[in-house]
Structures are given as structure tokens and as C-alpha cells.
Short mmCIF file of N, CA and C in Angstrom, two decimals:
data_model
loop_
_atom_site.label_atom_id
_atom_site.label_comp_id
_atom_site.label_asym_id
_atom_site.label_seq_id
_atom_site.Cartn_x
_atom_site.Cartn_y
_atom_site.Cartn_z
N UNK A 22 64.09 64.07 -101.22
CA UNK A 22 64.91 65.05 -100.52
C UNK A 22 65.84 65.77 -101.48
N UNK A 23 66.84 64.92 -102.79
CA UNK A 23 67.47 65.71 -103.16
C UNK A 23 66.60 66.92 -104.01
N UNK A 24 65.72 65.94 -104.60
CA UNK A 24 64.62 66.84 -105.80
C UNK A 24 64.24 67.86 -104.65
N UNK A 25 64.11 68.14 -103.59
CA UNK A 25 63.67 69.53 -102.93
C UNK A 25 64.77 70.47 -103.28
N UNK A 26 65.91 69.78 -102.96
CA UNK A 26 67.18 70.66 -102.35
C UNK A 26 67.35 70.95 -103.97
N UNK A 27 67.79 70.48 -105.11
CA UNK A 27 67.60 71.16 -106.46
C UNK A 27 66.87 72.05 -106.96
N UNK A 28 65.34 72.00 -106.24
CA UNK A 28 64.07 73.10 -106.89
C UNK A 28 64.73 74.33 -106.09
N UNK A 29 64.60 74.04 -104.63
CA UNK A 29 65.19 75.15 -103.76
C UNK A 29 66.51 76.11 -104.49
N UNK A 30 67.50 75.40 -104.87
CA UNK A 30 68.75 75.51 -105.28
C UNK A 30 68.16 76.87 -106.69
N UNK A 31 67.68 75.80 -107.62
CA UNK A 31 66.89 76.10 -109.06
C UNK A 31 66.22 77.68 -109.21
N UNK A 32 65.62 77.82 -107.91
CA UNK A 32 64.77 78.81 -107.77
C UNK A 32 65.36 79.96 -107.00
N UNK A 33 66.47 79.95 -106.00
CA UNK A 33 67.38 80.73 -105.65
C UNK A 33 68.27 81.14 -106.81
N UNK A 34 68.93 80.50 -108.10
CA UNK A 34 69.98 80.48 -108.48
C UNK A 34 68.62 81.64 -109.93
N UNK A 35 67.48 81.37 -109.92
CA UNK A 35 66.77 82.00 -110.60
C UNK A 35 66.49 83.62 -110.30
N UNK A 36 66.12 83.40 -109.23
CA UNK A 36 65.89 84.99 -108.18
C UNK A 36 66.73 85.70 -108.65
N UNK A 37 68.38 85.22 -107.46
CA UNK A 37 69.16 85.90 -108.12
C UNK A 37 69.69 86.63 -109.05
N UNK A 38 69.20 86.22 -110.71
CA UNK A 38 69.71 86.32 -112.11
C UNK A 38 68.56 87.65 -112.07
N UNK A 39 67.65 87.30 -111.88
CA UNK A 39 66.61 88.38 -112.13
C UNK A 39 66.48 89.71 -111.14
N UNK A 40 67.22 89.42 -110.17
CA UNK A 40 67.62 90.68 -109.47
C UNK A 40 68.82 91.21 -110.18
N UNK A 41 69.51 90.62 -110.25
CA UNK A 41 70.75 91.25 -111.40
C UNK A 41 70.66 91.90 -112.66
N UNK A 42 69.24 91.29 -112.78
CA UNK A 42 69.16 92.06 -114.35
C UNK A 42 68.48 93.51 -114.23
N UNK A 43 67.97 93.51 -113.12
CA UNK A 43 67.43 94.43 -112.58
C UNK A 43 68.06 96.24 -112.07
N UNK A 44 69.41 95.50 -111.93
CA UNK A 44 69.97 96.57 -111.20
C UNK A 44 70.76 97.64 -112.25
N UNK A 45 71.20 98.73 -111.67
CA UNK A 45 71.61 99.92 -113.15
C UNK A 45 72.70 99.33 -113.14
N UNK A 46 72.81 99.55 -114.70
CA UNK A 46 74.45 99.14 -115.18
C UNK A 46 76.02 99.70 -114.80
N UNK A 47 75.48 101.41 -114.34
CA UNK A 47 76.47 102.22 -113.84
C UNK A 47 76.91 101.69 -111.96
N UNK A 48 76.17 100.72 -111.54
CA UNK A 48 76.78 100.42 -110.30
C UNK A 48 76.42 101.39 -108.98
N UNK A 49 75.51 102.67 -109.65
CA UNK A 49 74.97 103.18 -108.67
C UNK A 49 73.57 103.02 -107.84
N UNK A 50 72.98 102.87 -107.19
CA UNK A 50 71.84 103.33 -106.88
C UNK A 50 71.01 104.43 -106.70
N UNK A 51 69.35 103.61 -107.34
CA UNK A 51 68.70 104.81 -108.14
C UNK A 51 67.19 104.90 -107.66
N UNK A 52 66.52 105.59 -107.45
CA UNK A 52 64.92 105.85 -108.03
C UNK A 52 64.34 106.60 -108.48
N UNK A 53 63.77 105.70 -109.34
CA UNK A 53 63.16 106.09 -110.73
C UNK A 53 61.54 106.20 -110.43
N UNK A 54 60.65 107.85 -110.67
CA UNK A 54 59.53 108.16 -109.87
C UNK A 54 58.67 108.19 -111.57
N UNK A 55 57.46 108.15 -111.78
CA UNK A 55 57.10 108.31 -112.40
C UNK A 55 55.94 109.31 -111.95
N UNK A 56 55.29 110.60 -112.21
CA UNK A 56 54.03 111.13 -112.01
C UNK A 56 53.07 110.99 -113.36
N UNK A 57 51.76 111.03 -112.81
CA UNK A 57 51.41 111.06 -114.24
C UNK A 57 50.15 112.39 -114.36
N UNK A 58 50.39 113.02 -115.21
CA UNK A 58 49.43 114.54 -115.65
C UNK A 58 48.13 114.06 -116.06
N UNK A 59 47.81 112.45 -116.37
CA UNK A 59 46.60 112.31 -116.69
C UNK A 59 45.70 110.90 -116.16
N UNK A 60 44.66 110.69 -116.03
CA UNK A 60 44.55 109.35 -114.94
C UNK A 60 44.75 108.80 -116.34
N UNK A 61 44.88 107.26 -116.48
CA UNK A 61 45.02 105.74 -117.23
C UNK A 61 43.85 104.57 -115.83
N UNK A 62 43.46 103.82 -116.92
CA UNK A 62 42.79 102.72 -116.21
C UNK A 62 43.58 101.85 -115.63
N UNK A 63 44.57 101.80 -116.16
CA UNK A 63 45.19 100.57 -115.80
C UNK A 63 46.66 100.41 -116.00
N UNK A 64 47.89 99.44 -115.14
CA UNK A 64 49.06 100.27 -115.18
C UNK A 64 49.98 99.62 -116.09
N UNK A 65 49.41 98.92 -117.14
CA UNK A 65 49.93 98.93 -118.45
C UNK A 65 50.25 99.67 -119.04
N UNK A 66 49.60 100.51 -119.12
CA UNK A 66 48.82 102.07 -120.32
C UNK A 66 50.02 102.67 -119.85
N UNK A 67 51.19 103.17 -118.89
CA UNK A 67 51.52 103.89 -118.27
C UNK A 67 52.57 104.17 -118.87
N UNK A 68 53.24 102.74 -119.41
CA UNK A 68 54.45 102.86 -120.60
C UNK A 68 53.93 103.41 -121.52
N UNK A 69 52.99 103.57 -122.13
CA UNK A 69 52.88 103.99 -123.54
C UNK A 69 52.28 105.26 -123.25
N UNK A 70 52.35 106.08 -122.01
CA UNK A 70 52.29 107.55 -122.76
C UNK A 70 53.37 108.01 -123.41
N UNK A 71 53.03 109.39 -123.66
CA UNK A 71 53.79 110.27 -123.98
C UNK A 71 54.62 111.09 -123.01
N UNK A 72 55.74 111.66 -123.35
CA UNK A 72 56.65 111.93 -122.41
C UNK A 72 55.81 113.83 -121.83
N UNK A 73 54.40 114.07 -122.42
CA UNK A 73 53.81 115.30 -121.69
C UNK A 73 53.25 114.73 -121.49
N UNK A 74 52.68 113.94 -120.74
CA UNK A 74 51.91 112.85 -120.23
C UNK A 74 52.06 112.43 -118.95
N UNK A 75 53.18 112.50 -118.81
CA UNK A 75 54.10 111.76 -117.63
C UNK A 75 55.21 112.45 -117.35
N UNK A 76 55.45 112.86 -115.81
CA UNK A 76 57.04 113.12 -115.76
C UNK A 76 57.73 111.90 -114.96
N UNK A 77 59.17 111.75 -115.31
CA UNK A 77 59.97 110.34 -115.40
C UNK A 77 61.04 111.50 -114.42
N UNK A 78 61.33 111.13 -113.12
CA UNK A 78 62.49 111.26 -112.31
C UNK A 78 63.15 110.20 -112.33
N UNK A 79 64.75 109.99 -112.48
CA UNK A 79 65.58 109.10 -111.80
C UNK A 79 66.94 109.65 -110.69
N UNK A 80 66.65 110.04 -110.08
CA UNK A 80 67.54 110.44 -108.36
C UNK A 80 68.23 109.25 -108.38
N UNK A 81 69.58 109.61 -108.20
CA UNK A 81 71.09 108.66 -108.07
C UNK A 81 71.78 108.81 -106.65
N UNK A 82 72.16 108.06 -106.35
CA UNK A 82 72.58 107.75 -104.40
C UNK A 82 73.64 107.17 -104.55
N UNK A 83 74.50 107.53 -103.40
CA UNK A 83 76.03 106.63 -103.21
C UNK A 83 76.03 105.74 -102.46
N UNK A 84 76.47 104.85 -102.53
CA UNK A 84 76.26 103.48 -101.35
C UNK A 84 76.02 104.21 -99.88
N UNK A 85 76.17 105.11 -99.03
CA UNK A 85 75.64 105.71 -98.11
C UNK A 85 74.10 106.11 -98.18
N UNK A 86 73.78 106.54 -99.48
CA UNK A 86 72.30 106.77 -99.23
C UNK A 86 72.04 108.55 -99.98
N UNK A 87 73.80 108.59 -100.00
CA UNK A 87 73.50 110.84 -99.87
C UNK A 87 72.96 110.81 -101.56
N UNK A 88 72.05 111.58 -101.77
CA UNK A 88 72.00 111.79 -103.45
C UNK A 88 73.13 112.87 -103.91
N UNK A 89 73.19 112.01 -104.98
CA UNK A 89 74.53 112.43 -106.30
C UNK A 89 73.86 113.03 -107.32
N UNK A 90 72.69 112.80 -107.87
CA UNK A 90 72.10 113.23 -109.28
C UNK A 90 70.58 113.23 -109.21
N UNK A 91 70.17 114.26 -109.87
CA UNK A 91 68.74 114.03 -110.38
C UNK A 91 68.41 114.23 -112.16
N UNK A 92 67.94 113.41 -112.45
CA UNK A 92 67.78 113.53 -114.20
C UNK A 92 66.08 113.11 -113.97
N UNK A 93 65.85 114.59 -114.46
CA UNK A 93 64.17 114.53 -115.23
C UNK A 93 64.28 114.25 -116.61
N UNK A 94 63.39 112.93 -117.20
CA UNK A 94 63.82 112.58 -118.66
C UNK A 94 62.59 113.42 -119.66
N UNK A 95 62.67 113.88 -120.27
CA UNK A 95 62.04 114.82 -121.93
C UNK A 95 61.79 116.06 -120.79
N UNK A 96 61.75 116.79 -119.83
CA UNK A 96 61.27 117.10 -118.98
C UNK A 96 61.49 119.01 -119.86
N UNK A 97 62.03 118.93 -120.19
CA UNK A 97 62.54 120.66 -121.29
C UNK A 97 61.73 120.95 -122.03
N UNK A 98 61.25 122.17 -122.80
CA UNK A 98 60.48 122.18 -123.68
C UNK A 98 60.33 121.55 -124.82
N UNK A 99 61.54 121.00 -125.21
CA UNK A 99 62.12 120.90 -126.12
C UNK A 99 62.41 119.10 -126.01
N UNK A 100 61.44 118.59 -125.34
CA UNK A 100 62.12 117.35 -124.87
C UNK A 100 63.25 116.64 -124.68
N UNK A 101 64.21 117.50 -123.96
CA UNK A 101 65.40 117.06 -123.37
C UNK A 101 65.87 117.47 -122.17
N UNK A 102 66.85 115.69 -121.64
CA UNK A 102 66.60 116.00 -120.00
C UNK A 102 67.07 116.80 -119.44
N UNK A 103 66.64 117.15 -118.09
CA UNK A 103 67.08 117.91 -117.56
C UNK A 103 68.15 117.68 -115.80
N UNK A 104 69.34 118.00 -116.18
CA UNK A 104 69.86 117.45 -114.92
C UNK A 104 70.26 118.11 -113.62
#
């Protein structure tokens, strides 16, 4: 019984940490869209394009939900973002 209540414990106290690491550092909430301009087999490959390859949205929200920001990342000719 206790060895349950420890794994249980173990594995909650784990979750947690990894949702935390998860979240943006600025305290806002975000999503982050990826499109991609070219198919890939597989969704490994997806990090390693190139930034004309892929467009990268991250849309920023206030604890209500209203959006605050949009940043397209290399998204310029010139590869720089655009906000």
C-alpha cells in the first residue's frame, strides 16, 4: 500500500515538473503554429528545416483568452520576425 501511494506520489510530483518546464517563461499564454511549404515523411524532419521551409507563428493571450501578440519567426525577407 505505501509503495503504491509513493509511485502515485513519484509520478504526480514528475508530471508536474514537466508541465512546468513546458510553459513560456514570460508567464503568458501562447500558440505556437507551425505550417509547412513542403511535405517531410516524418515529424522529426520538421525541426530541421529551414526557416523558407516552414512558417513558425507564436499568438500570445491574456489569462482571459483575448490575443495580445502575434510574432511570425524569420518570416521577412530578410529573415527577421515579424510582429
Amino acid at each position: 500500500m505505501k509503495s503504491k501511494l509513493f509511485n502515485a506520489l513519484c509520478g504526480f510530483l514528475l508530471i508536474s515538473i514537466c508541465i512546468n518546464a513546458q510553459s513560456p517563461q514570460n508567464g503568458y499564454n501562447y500558440i505556437q503554429s507551425t505550417t509547412l511549404t513542403e511535405p517531410v515523411k516524418d515529424a522529426g524532419a520538421i525541426s530541421a528545416l529551414s526557416a523558407s521551409k516552414k512558417n513558425v507563428t507564436i499568438s500570445y493571450y491574456d489569462g482571459l483568452g483575448r490575443p495580445m501578440q502575434s510574432v511570425s519567426w524569420q518570416a521577412s525577407p530578410s529573415n527577421r520576425d515579424i510582429v
